[in-house]
mmCIF file of N, CA and C in Angstrom:
data_model
loop_
_atom_site.group_PDB
_atom_site.id
_atom_site.type_symbol
_atom_site.label_atom_id
_atom_site.label_comp_id
_atom_site.label_asym_id
_atom_site.label_seq_id
_atom_site.Cartn_x
_atom_site.Cartn_y
_atom_site.Cartn_z
ATOM 1 N N UNK I 1 23.437 -6.478 28.719
ATOM 2 C CA UNK I 1 22.859 -6.835 27.437
ATOM 3 C C UNK I 1 22.492 -5.555 26.680
ATOM 4 N N UNK I 2 22.798 -5.543 25.378
ATOM 5 C CA UNK I 2 22.526 -4.376 24.541
ATOM 6 C C UNK I 2 21.057 -4.338 24.153
ATOM 7 N N UNK I 3 20.529 -3.113 24.035
ATOM 8 C CA UNK I 3 19.154 -3.005 23.546
ATOM 9 C C UNK I 3 19.162 -3.065 22.011
ATOM 10 N N UNK I 4 17.968 -3.069 21.411
ATOM 11 C CA UNK I 4 17.856 -3.226 19.960
ATOM 12 C C UNK I 4 18.533 -2.114 19.181
ATOM 13 N N UNK I 5 18.477 -0.886 19.696
ATOM 14 C CA UNK I 5 19.104 0.238 19.004
ATOM 15 C C UNK I 5 20.608 0.111 18.951
ATOM 16 N N UNK I 6 21.211 -0.359 20.060
ATOM 17 C CA UNK I 6 22.668 -0.532 20.085
ATOM 18 C C UNK I 6 23.110 -1.661 19.162
ATOM 19 N N UNK I 7 22.334 -2.730 19.132
ATOM 20 C CA UNK I 7 22.657 -3.844 18.235
ATOM 21 C C UNK I 7 22.596 -3.370 16.787
ATOM 22 N N UNK I 8 21.544 -2.632 16.454
ATOM 23 C CA UNK I 8 21.406 -2.110 15.089
ATOM 24 C C UNK I 8 22.554 -1.161 14.754
ATOM 25 N N UNK I 9 22.895 -0.254 15.684
ATOM 26 C CA UNK I 9 23.965 0.718 15.440
ATOM 27 C C UNK I 9 25.305 0.014 15.246
ATOM 28 N N UNK I 10 25.602 -0.982 16.093
ATOM 29 C CA UNK I 10 26.869 -1.716 15.952
ATOM 30 C C UNK I 10 26.924 -2.482 14.637
ATOM 31 N N UNK I 11 25.838 -3.141 14.291
ATOM 32 C CA UNK I 11 25.805 -3.921 13.052
ATOM 33 C C UNK I 11 25.967 -3.016 11.830
ATOM 34 N N UNK I 12 25.221 -1.924 11.798
ATOM 35 C CA UNK I 12 25.284 -1.015 10.648
ATOM 36 C C UNK I 12 26.647 -0.342 10.561
ATOM 37 N N UNK I 13 27.203 0.061 11.696
ATOM 38 C CA UNK I 13 28.532 0.674 11.705
ATOM 39 C C UNK I 13 29.577 -0.303 11.186
ATOM 40 N N UNK I 14 29.504 -1.554 11.601
ATOM 41 C CA UNK I 14 30.486 -2.540 11.123
ATOM 42 C C UNK I 14 30.367 -2.748 9.613
ATOM 43 N N UNK I 15 29.158 -2.729 9.085
ATOM 44 C CA UNK I 15 28.989 -2.880 7.628
ATOM 45 C C UNK I 15 29.538 -1.667 6.886
ATOM 46 N N UNK I 16 29.333 -0.475 7.435
ATOM 47 C CA UNK I 16 29.871 0.736 6.803
ATOM 48 C C UNK I 16 31.394 0.696 6.817
ATOM 49 N N UNK I 17 31.963 0.323 7.942
ATOM 50 C CA UNK I 17 33.424 0.258 8.060
ATOM 51 C C UNK I 17 33.991 -0.761 7.081
ATOM 52 N N UNK I 18 33.357 -1.942 6.996
ATOM 53 C CA UNK I 18 33.823 -2.987 6.073
ATOM 54 C C UNK I 18 33.775 -2.529 4.621
ATOM 55 N N UNK I 19 32.710 -1.831 4.242
ATOM 56 C CA UNK I 19 32.580 -1.424 2.841
ATOM 57 C C UNK I 19 33.535 -0.285 2.485
ATOM 58 N N UNK I 20 33.926 0.535 3.449
ATOM 59 C CA UNK I 20 34.834 1.651 3.172
ATOM 60 C C UNK I 20 36.295 1.322 3.444
ATOM 61 N N UNK I 21 36.562 0.164 4.013
ATOM 62 C CA UNK I 21 37.912 -0.152 4.428
ATOM 63 C C UNK I 21 38.936 -0.095 3.312
ATOM 64 N N UNK I 22 38.621 -0.604 2.151
ATOM 65 C CA UNK I 22 39.586 -0.659 1.054
ATOM 66 C C UNK I 22 39.836 0.726 0.468
ATOM 67 N N UNK I 23 38.802 1.494 0.271
ATOM 68 C CA UNK I 23 38.981 2.783 -0.415
ATOM 69 C C UNK I 23 39.333 3.920 0.548
ATOM 70 N N UNK I 24 38.504 4.144 1.551
ATOM 71 C CA UNK I 24 38.727 5.257 2.479
ATOM 72 C C UNK I 24 38.413 4.806 3.902
ATOM 73 N N UNK I 25 39.393 4.335 4.633
ATOM 74 C CA UNK I 25 39.109 3.880 6.004
ATOM 75 C C UNK I 25 38.703 5.054 6.906
ATOM 76 N N UNK I 26 37.793 4.766 7.830
ATOM 77 C CA UNK I 26 37.321 5.781 8.771
ATOM 78 C C UNK I 26 38.220 5.818 9.997
ATOM 79 N N UNK I 27 38.369 7.026 10.551
ATOM 80 C CA UNK I 27 39.113 7.138 11.803
ATOM 81 C C UNK I 27 38.207 6.670 12.946
ATOM 82 N N UNK I 28 38.793 6.475 14.118
ATOM 83 C CA UNK I 28 38.006 6.033 15.278
ATOM 84 C C UNK I 28 36.947 7.074 15.641
ATOM 85 N N UNK I 29 37.303 8.342 15.513
ATOM 86 C CA UNK I 29 36.353 9.417 15.813
ATOM 87 C C UNK I 29 35.161 9.361 14.851
ATOM 88 N N UNK I 30 35.426 9.143 13.564
ATOM 89 C CA UNK I 30 34.351 9.055 12.575
ATOM 90 C C UNK I 30 33.457 7.843 12.845
ATOM 91 N N UNK I 31 34.072 6.724 13.245
ATOM 92 C CA UNK I 31 33.285 5.521 13.566
ATOM 93 C C UNK I 31 32.341 5.796 14.737
ATOM 94 N N UNK I 32 32.852 6.487 15.759
ATOM 95 C CA UNK I 32 32.012 6.811 16.919
ATOM 96 C C UNK I 32 30.883 7.772 16.531
ATOM 97 N N UNK I 33 31.177 8.727 15.652
ATOM 98 C CA UNK I 33 30.139 9.665 15.216
ATOM 99 C C UNK I 33 29.033 8.948 14.438
ATOM 100 N N UNK I 34 29.416 8.012 13.575
ATOM 101 C CA UNK I 34 28.416 7.247 12.816
ATOM 102 C C UNK I 34 27.545 6.450 13.776
ATOM 103 N N UNK I 35 28.171 5.803 14.758
ATOM 104 C CA UNK I 35 27.416 5.004 15.739
ATOM 105 C C UNK I 35 26.485 5.899 16.560
ATOM 106 N N UNK I 36 26.969 7.085 16.956
ATOM 107 C CA UNK I 36 26.137 8.010 17.736
ATOM 108 C C UNK I 36 24.923 8.486 16.938
ATOM 109 N N UNK I 37 25.125 8.751 15.650
ATOM 110 C CA UNK I 37 24.007 9.177 14.804
ATOM 111 C C UNK I 37 22.967 8.069 14.714
ATOM 112 N N UNK I 38 23.423 6.840 14.530
ATOM 113 C CA UNK I 38 22.489 5.712 14.441
ATOM 114 C C UNK I 38 21.758 5.496 15.762
ATOM 115 N N UNK I 39 22.450 5.659 16.877
ATOM 116 C CA UNK I 39 21.793 5.521 18.185
ATOM 117 C C UNK I 39 20.771 6.636 18.403
ATOM 118 N N UNK I 40 21.112 7.848 18.013
ATOM 119 C CA UNK I 40 20.170 8.963 18.169
ATOM 120 C C UNK I 40 18.935 8.739 17.307
ATOM 121 N N UNK I 41 19.120 8.203 16.105
ATOM 122 C CA UNK I 41 17.983 7.930 15.221
ATOM 123 C C UNK I 41 17.082 6.860 15.825
ATOM 124 N N UNK I 42 17.684 5.812 16.373
ATOM 125 C CA UNK I 42 16.856 4.752 16.959
ATOM 126 C C UNK I 42 16.166 5.230 18.234
ATOM 127 N N UNK I 43 16.799 6.155 18.979
ATOM 128 C CA UNK I 43 16.170 6.681 20.194
ATOM 129 C C UNK I 43 14.955 7.530 19.847
ATOM 130 N N UNK I 44 14.999 8.224 18.719
ATOM 131 C CA UNK I 44 13.873 9.064 18.322
ATOM 132 C C UNK I 44 12.687 8.225 17.865
ATOM 133 N N UNK I 45 12.945 6.984 17.494
ATOM 134 C CA UNK I 45 11.881 6.134 16.972
ATOM 135 C C UNK I 45 11.362 5.133 18.009
ATOM 136 N N UNK I 46 11.690 5.319 19.259
ATOM 137 C CA UNK I 46 11.238 4.387 20.291
ATOM 138 C C UNK I 46 9.754 4.552 20.558
ATOM 139 N N UNK I 47 9.133 3.459 20.964
ATOM 140 C CA UNK I 47 7.713 3.459 21.303
ATOM 141 C C UNK I 47 7.548 3.436 22.819
ATOM 142 N N UNK I 48 6.390 3.899 23.271
ATOM 143 C CA UNK I 48 6.111 3.859 24.704
ATOM 144 C C UNK I 48 6.032 2.421 25.186
ATOM 145 N N UNK I 49 5.382 1.580 24.395
ATOM 146 C CA UNK I 49 5.286 0.158 24.711
ATOM 147 C C UNK I 49 5.969 -0.597 23.584
ATOM 148 N N UNK I 50 6.982 -1.389 23.934
ATOM 149 C CA UNK I 50 7.731 -2.151 22.938
ATOM 150 C C UNK I 50 7.971 -3.545 23.514
ATOM 151 N N UNK I 51 7.082 -4.466 23.161
ATOM 152 C CA UNK I 51 7.195 -5.836 23.672
ATOM 153 C C UNK I 51 7.543 -6.743 22.503
ATOM 154 N N UNK I 52 8.662 -7.450 22.632
ATOM 155 C CA UNK I 52 9.087 -8.377 21.589
ATOM 156 C C UNK I 52 9.297 -9.741 22.236
ATOM 157 N N UNK I 53 8.594 -10.710 21.715
ATOM 158 C CA UNK I 53 8.706 -12.069 22.241
ATOM 159 C C UNK I 53 9.227 -12.987 21.149
ATOM 160 N N UNK I 54 10.102 -13.885 21.527
ATOM 161 C CA UNK I 54 10.675 -14.848 20.602
ATOM 162 C C UNK I 54 10.362 -16.241 21.136
ATOM 163 N N UNK I 55 9.715 -17.058 20.300
ATOM 164 C CA UNK I 55 9.308 -18.393 20.733
ATOM 165 C C UNK I 55 10.008 -19.430 19.852
ATOM 166 N N UNK I 56 11.004 -20.118 20.389
ATOM 167 C CA UNK I 56 11.652 -21.171 19.604
ATOM 168 C C UNK I 56 10.862 -22.477 19.722
ATOM 169 N N UNK I 57 10.453 -23.017 18.589
ATOM 170 C CA UNK I 57 9.776 -24.305 18.562
ATOM 171 C C UNK I 57 10.708 -25.331 17.924
ATOM 172 N N UNK I 58 10.243 -26.544 17.771
ATOM 173 C CA UNK I 58 11.116 -27.618 17.294
ATOM 174 C C UNK I 58 11.628 -27.348 15.881
ATOM 175 N N UNK I 59 10.716 -27.056 14.964
ATOM 176 C CA UNK I 59 11.127 -26.896 13.574
ATOM 177 C C UNK I 59 11.191 -25.437 13.116
ATOM 178 N N UNK I 60 10.546 -24.549 13.819
ATOM 179 C CA UNK I 60 10.499 -23.143 13.407
ATOM 180 C C UNK I 60 10.596 -22.239 14.627
ATOM 181 N N UNK I 61 10.957 -20.995 14.331
ATOM 182 C CA UNK I 61 10.975 -19.972 15.370
ATOM 183 C C UNK I 61 9.934 -18.912 15.021
ATOM 184 N N UNK I 62 9.243 -18.427 16.030
ATOM 185 C CA UNK I 62 8.237 -17.395 15.829
ATOM 186 C C UNK I 62 8.553 -16.211 16.731
ATOM 187 N N UNK I 63 8.169 -15.028 16.263
ATOM 188 C CA UNK I 63 8.330 -13.848 17.103
ATOM 189 C C UNK I 63 7.036 -13.039 17.081
ATOM 190 N N UNK I 64 6.795 -12.336 18.160
ATOM 191 C CA UNK I 64 5.624 -11.483 18.307
ATOM 192 C C UNK I 64 6.105 -10.102 18.732
ATOM 193 N N UNK I 65 5.554 -9.083 18.122
ATOM 194 C CA UNK I 65 5.913 -7.702 18.464
ATOM 195 C C UNK I 65 4.645 -6.920 18.768
ATOM 196 N N UNK I 66 4.685 -6.174 19.844
ATOM 197 C CA UNK I 66 3.582 -5.287 20.193
ATOM 198 C C UNK I 66 4.183 -3.908 20.432
ATOM 199 N N UNK I 67 3.743 -2.941 19.638
ATOM 200 C CA UNK I 67 4.211 -1.568 19.769
ATOM 201 C C UNK I 67 3.016 -0.670 20.064
ATOM 202 N N UNK I 68 3.236 0.317 20.908
ATOM 203 C CA UNK I 68 2.211 1.320 21.163
ATOM 204 C C UNK I 68 2.916 2.628 21.477
ATOM 205 N N UNK I 69 2.289 3.714 21.099
ATOM 206 C CA UNK I 69 2.888 5.016 21.363
ATOM 207 C C UNK I 69 2.157 6.098 20.594
ATOM 208 N N UNK I 70 2.695 7.290 20.698
ATOM 209 C CA UNK I 70 2.109 8.444 20.032
ATOM 210 C C UNK I 70 2.244 8.274 18.523
ATOM 211 N N UNK I 71 1.198 8.688 17.786
ATOM 212 C CA UNK I 71 1.207 8.569 16.327
ATOM 213 C C UNK I 71 2.071 9.680 15.739
ATOM 214 N N UNK I 72 3.197 9.300 15.163
ATOM 215 C CA UNK I 72 4.105 10.269 14.548
ATOM 216 C C UNK I 72 4.009 10.240 13.032
ATOM 217 N N UNK I 73 3.021 9.543 12.510
ATOM 218 C CA UNK I 73 2.903 9.376 11.065
ATOM 219 C C UNK I 73 2.020 10.435 10.425
ATOM 220 N N UNK I 74 1.468 11.358 11.184
ATOM 221 C CA UNK I 74 0.487 12.309 10.671
ATOM 222 C C UNK I 74 1.023 13.080 9.461
ATOM 223 N N UNK I 75 2.235 13.623 9.538
ATOM 224 C CA UNK I 75 2.761 14.410 8.413
ATOM 225 C C UNK I 75 2.973 13.529 7.190
ATOM 226 N N UNK I 76 3.423 12.299 7.398
ATOM 227 C CA UNK I 76 3.617 11.382 6.273
ATOM 228 C C UNK I 76 2.282 11.035 5.635
ATOM 229 N N UNK I 77 1.275 10.770 6.451
ATOM 230 C CA UNK I 77 -0.044 10.443 5.914
ATOM 231 C C UNK I 77 -0.656 11.637 5.186
ATOM 232 N N UNK I 78 -0.462 12.845 5.724
ATOM 233 C CA UNK I 78 -0.971 14.040 5.040
ATOM 234 C C UNK I 78 -0.282 14.236 3.696
ATOM 235 N N UNK I 79 1.026 13.984 3.646
ATOM 236 C CA UNK I 79 1.764 14.109 2.391
ATOM 237 C C UNK I 79 1.277 13.087 1.370
ATOM 238 N N UNK I 80 1.047 11.851 1.815
ATOM 239 C CA UNK I 80 0.532 10.823 0.907
ATOM 240 C C UNK I 80 -0.863 11.190 0.401
ATOM 241 N N UNK I 81 -1.703 11.726 1.266
ATOM 242 C CA UNK I 81 -3.051 12.126 0.847
ATOM 243 C C UNK I 81 -2.985 13.262 -0.175
ATOM 244 N N UNK I 82 -2.080 14.216 0.036
ATOM 245 C CA UNK I 82 -1.935 15.322 -0.920
ATOM 246 C C UNK I 82 -1.447 14.807 -2.268
ATOM 247 N N UNK I 83 -0.502 13.874 -2.250
ATOM 248 C CA UNK I 83 -0.017 13.296 -3.513
ATOM 249 C C UNK I 83 -1.137 12.548 -4.219
ATOM 250 N N UNK I 84 -1.926 11.791 -3.469
ATOM 251 C CA UNK I 84 -3.033 11.043 -4.070
ATOM 252 C C UNK I 84 -4.056 12.004 -4.676
ATOM 253 N N UNK I 85 -4.340 13.103 -3.971
ATOM 254 C CA UNK I 85 -5.293 14.086 -4.484
ATOM 255 C C UNK I 85 -4.771 14.711 -5.774
ATOM 256 N N UNK I 86 -3.457 15.064 -5.781
ATOM 257 C CA UNK I 86 -2.877 15.641 -7.001
ATOM 258 C C UNK I 86 -2.916 14.640 -8.140
ATOM 259 N N UNK I 87 -2.650 13.367 -7.861
ATOM 260 C CA UNK I 87 -2.678 12.339 -8.904
ATOM 261 C C UNK I 87 -4.091 12.173 -9.427
ATOM 262 N N UNK I 88 -5.072 12.110 -8.533
ATOM 263 C CA UNK I 88 -6.465 11.977 -8.969
ATOM 264 C C UNK I 88 -6.890 13.193 -9.772
ATOM 265 N N UNK I 89 -6.461 14.369 -9.338
ATOM 266 C CA UNK I 89 -6.824 15.589 -10.048
ATOM 267 C C UNK I 89 -6.173 15.601 -11.429
ATOM 268 N N UNK I 90 -4.917 15.168 -11.512
ATOM 269 C CA UNK I 90 -4.223 15.108 -12.793
ATOM 270 C C UNK I 90 -4.902 14.094 -13.710
ATOM 271 N N UNK I 91 -5.293 12.943 -13.143
ATOM 272 C CA UNK I 91 -5.975 11.917 -13.934
ATOM 273 C C UNK I 91 -7.320 12.432 -14.432
ATOM 274 N N UNK I 92 -8.068 13.124 -13.566
ATOM 275 C CA UNK I 92 -9.372 13.631 -14.002
ATOM 276 C C UNK I 92 -9.208 14.730 -15.049
ATOM 277 N N UNK I 93 -8.133 15.491 -14.984
ATOM 278 C CA UNK I 93 -7.875 16.476 -16.037
ATOM 279 C C UNK I 93 -7.585 15.789 -17.364
ATOM 280 N N UNK I 94 -6.812 14.702 -17.319
ATOM 281 C CA UNK I 94 -6.530 13.963 -18.557
ATOM 282 C C UNK I 94 -7.803 13.370 -19.144
ATOM 283 N N UNK I 95 -8.659 12.820 -18.287
ATOM 284 C CA UNK I 95 -9.929 12.260 -18.767
ATOM 285 C C UNK I 95 -10.790 13.369 -19.365
ATOM 286 N N UNK I 96 -10.854 14.511 -18.694
ATOM 287 C CA UNK I 96 -11.632 15.639 -19.205
ATOM 288 C C UNK I 96 -11.073 16.124 -20.544
ATOM 289 N N UNK I 97 -9.757 16.210 -20.665
ATOM 290 C CA UNK I 97 -9.140 16.623 -21.925
ATOM 291 C C UNK I 97 -9.463 15.631 -23.037
ATOM 292 N N UNK I 98 -9.393 14.332 -22.723
ATOM 293 C CA UNK I 98 -9.715 13.299 -23.708
ATOM 294 C C UNK I 98 -11.173 13.412 -24.153
ATOM 295 N N UNK I 99 -12.086 13.593 -23.205
ATOM 296 C CA UNK I 99 -13.502 13.719 -23.546
ATOM 297 C C UNK I 99 -13.776 14.985 -24.362
ATOM 298 N N UNK I 100 -13.122 16.085 -24.008
ATOM 299 C CA UNK I 100 -13.290 17.315 -24.789
ATOM 300 C C UNK I 100 -12.759 17.146 -26.208
ATOM 301 N N UNK I 101 -11.638 16.468 -26.354
ATOM 302 C CA UNK I 101 -11.073 16.228 -27.681
ATOM 303 C C UNK I 101 -12.008 15.363 -28.520
ATOM 304 N N UNK I 102 -12.501 14.266 -27.931
ATOM 305 C CA UNK I 102 -13.444 13.396 -28.651
ATOM 306 C C UNK I 102 -14.723 14.155 -28.997
ATOM 307 N N UNK I 103 -15.239 14.920 -28.050
ATOM 308 C CA UNK I 103 -16.447 15.703 -28.299
ATOM 309 C C UNK I 103 -16.238 16.737 -29.393
ATOM 310 N N UNK I 104 -15.077 17.376 -29.404
ATOM 311 C CA UNK I 104 -14.785 18.369 -30.443
ATOM 312 C C UNK I 104 -14.701 17.724 -31.816
ATOM 313 N N UNK I 105 -14.087 16.548 -31.895
ATOM 314 C CA UNK I 105 -13.991 15.843 -33.179
ATOM 315 C C UNK I 105 -15.381 15.453 -33.673
ATOM 316 N N UNK I 106 -16.202 14.917 -32.777
ATOM 317 C CA UNK I 106 -17.565 14.521 -33.162
ATOM 318 C C UNK I 106 -18.381 15.748 -33.559
ATOM 319 N N UNK I 107 -18.290 16.822 -32.784
ATOM 320 C CA UNK I 107 -19.026 18.048 -33.103
ATOM 321 C C UNK I 107 -18.588 18.614 -34.451
ATOM 322 N N UNK I 108 -17.282 18.620 -34.708
ATOM 323 C CA UNK I 108 -16.778 19.106 -35.992
ATOM 324 C C UNK I 108 -17.259 18.260 -37.151
ATOM 325 N N UNK I 109 -17.255 16.922 -36.969
ATOM 326 C CA UNK I 109 -17.729 16.031 -38.035
ATOM 327 C C UNK I 109 -19.213 16.255 -38.304
ATOM 328 N N UNK I 110 -20.014 16.388 -37.253
ATOM 329 C CA UNK I 110 -21.455 16.633 -37.422
ATOM 330 C C UNK I 110 -21.685 17.991 -38.080
ATOM 331 N N UNK I 111 -20.910 18.991 -37.708
ATOM 332 C CA UNK I 111 -21.040 20.320 -38.304
ATOM 333 C C UNK I 111 -20.707 20.295 -39.798
ATOM 334 N N UNK I 112 -19.631 19.624 -40.165
ATOM 335 C CA UNK I 112 -19.262 19.517 -41.587
ATOM 336 C C UNK I 112 -20.316 18.724 -42.352
ATOM 337 N N UNK I 113 -20.785 17.626 -41.761
ATOM 338 C CA UNK I 113 -21.821 16.809 -42.414
ATOM 339 C C UNK I 113 -23.102 17.630 -42.605
ATOM 340 N N UNK I 114 -23.484 18.398 -41.593
ATOM 341 C CA UNK I 114 -24.682 19.238 -41.690
ATOM 342 C C UNK I 114 -24.531 20.311 -42.759
ATOM 343 N N UNK I 115 -23.353 20.930 -42.818
ATOM 344 C CA UNK I 115 -23.126 21.949 -43.850
ATOM 345 C C UNK I 115 -23.170 21.321 -45.242
ATOM 346 N N UNK I 116 -22.623 20.120 -45.371
ATOM 347 C CA UNK I 116 -22.651 19.429 -46.667
ATOM 348 C C UNK I 116 -24.084 19.081 -47.065
ATOM 349 N N UNK I 117 -24.870 18.573 -46.091
ATOM 350 C CA UNK I 117 -26.268 18.229 -46.392
ATOM 351 C C UNK I 117 -27.070 19.481 -46.763
ATOM 352 N N UNK I 118 -26.812 20.594 -46.083
ATOM 353 C CA UNK I 118 -27.490 21.850 -46.402
ATOM 354 C C UNK I 118 -27.116 22.321 -47.805
ATOM 355 N N UNK I 119 -25.840 22.224 -48.154
ATOM 356 C CA UNK I 119 -25.377 22.600 -49.487
ATOM 357 C C UNK I 119 -26.045 21.740 -50.548
ATOM 358 N N UNK I 120 -26.134 20.430 -50.285
ATOM 359 C CA UNK I 120 -26.773 19.525 -51.246
ATOM 360 C C UNK I 120 -28.263 19.831 -51.366
ATOM 361 N N UNK I 121 -28.929 20.113 -50.263
ATOM 362 C CA UNK I 121 -30.362 20.399 -50.269
ATOM 363 C C UNK I 121 -30.658 21.692 -51.034
ATOM 364 N N UNK I 122 -29.760 22.673 -50.887
ATOM 365 C CA UNK I 122 -29.940 23.937 -51.600
ATOM 366 C C UNK I 122 -29.539 23.832 -53.074
ATOM 367 N N UNK I 123 -28.893 22.725 -53.454
ATOM 368 C CA UNK I 123 -28.502 22.520 -54.847
ATOM 369 C C UNK I 123 -27.258 23.276 -55.248
ATOM 370 N N UNK I 124 -26.431 23.621 -54.290
ATOM 371 C CA UNK I 124 -25.196 24.343 -54.589
ATOM 372 C C UNK I 124 -24.136 23.314 -54.969
ATOM 373 N N UNK I 125 -23.505 23.504 -56.134
ATOM 374 C CA UNK I 125 -22.478 22.581 -56.609
ATOM 375 C C UNK I 125 -21.149 23.336 -56.624
ATOM 376 N N UNK I 126 -20.324 23.136 -55.581
ATOM 377 C CA UNK I 126 -19.066 23.877 -55.476
ATOM 378 C C UNK I 126 -18.039 23.412 -56.506
ATOM 379 N N UNK I 127 -17.919 22.102 -56.681
ATOM 380 C CA UNK I 127 -17.004 21.540 -57.678
ATOM 381 C C UNK I 127 -17.861 20.752 -58.657
ATOM 382 N N UNK I 128 -18.054 21.260 -59.859
ATOM 383 C CA UNK I 128 -18.931 20.569 -60.818
ATOM 384 C C UNK I 128 -18.408 19.170 -61.159
ATOM 385 N N UNK I 129 -19.320 18.188 -61.138
ATOM 386 C CA UNK I 129 -18.976 16.814 -61.478
ATOM 387 C C UNK I 129 -18.304 16.033 -60.355
ATOM 388 N N UNK I 130 -18.172 16.604 -59.182
ATOM 389 C CA UNK I 130 -17.540 15.905 -58.061
ATOM 390 C C UNK I 130 -18.452 16.004 -56.853
ATOM 391 N N UNK I 131 -18.687 14.843 -56.201
ATOM 392 C CA UNK I 131 -19.545 14.818 -55.018
ATOM 393 C C UNK I 131 -18.816 14.085 -53.898
ATOM 394 N N UNK I 132 -18.893 14.646 -52.724
ATOM 395 C CA UNK I 132 -18.191 14.082 -51.574
ATOM 396 C C UNK I 132 -18.690 12.679 -51.243
ATOM 397 N N UNK I 133 -19.989 12.447 -51.342
ATOM 398 C CA UNK I 133 -20.538 11.121 -51.028
ATOM 399 C C UNK I 133 -19.992 10.065 -51.985
ATOM 400 N N UNK I 134 -19.817 10.414 -53.272
ATOM 401 C CA UNK I 134 -19.228 9.466 -54.220
ATOM 402 C C UNK I 134 -17.752 9.239 -53.912
ATOM 403 N N UNK I 135 -17.065 10.296 -53.497
ATOM 404 C CA UNK I 135 -15.652 10.181 -53.137
ATOM 405 C C UNK I 135 -15.465 9.214 -51.963
ATOM 406 N N UNK I 136 -16.305 9.346 -50.938
ATOM 407 C CA UNK I 136 -16.219 8.457 -49.767
ATOM 408 C C UNK I 136 -16.565 7.029 -50.161
ATOM 409 N N UNK I 137 -17.591 6.854 -50.999
ATOM 410 C CA UNK I 137 -17.971 5.508 -51.444
ATOM 411 C C UNK I 137 -16.843 4.866 -52.237
ATOM 412 N N UNK I 138 -16.194 5.622 -53.107
ATOM 413 C CA UNK I 138 -15.072 5.088 -53.881
ATOM 414 C C UNK I 138 -13.846 4.839 -53.012
ATOM 415 N N UNK I 139 -13.703 5.627 -51.982
ATOM 416 C CA UNK I 139 -12.561 5.466 -51.080
ATOM 417 C C UNK I 139 -12.633 4.136 -50.339
ATOM 418 N N UNK I 140 -13.828 3.737 -49.932
ATOM 419 C CA UNK I 140 -13.992 2.499 -49.175
ATOM 420 C C UNK I 140 -14.409 1.315 -50.036
ATOM 421 N N UNK I 141 -14.558 1.508 -51.327
ATOM 422 C CA UNK I 141 -14.953 0.407 -52.216
ATOM 423 C C UNK I 141 -13.712 -0.394 -52.595
ATOM 424 N N UNK I 142 -13.847 -1.704 -52.530
ATOM 425 C CA UNK I 142 -12.751 -2.592 -52.902
ATOM 426 C C UNK I 142 -13.093 -3.252 -54.226
ATOM 427 N N UNK I 143 -12.207 -3.126 -55.165
ATOM 428 C CA UNK I 143 -12.426 -3.764 -56.460
ATOM 429 C C UNK I 143 -11.626 -5.051 -56.498
ATOM 430 N N UNK I 144 -12.301 -6.149 -56.769
ATOM 431 C CA UNK I 144 -11.650 -7.448 -56.859
ATOM 432 C C UNK I 144 -11.458 -7.763 -58.331
ATOM 433 N N UNK I 145 -10.239 -8.016 -58.721
ATOM 434 C CA UNK I 145 -9.973 -8.318 -60.131
ATOM 435 C C UNK I 145 -9.770 -9.786 -60.347
#
């Protein structure tokens, strides 16, 4: 009886051969090399404990899998954590940039408003007969005819 890796290698090899048959058929040597690569890959991924149970019932089938072994995911988990940190850092930079932009706009508006109020308080008339407050009032005033 074949183990799971051999079944997977045979199935995948047959699908590769079928899909390439019309355009570029593989030689027997190439087929064996593909199967060997798939077997080597499945051998590298074996667990110390690999229990697979299949329970056929009347209307449904159930399976149970128990795997145990050395944790080989450490580098993948570290890479995911680094990506998450970079994403969070990039997001916090965007939020900081947005807040700085909003703060700069508000600060600039308050500064211009303060300079205008100071100019008005001192009685300085830069453009005779024109006032910014009247301009803003006329800008937002709606005339209904």
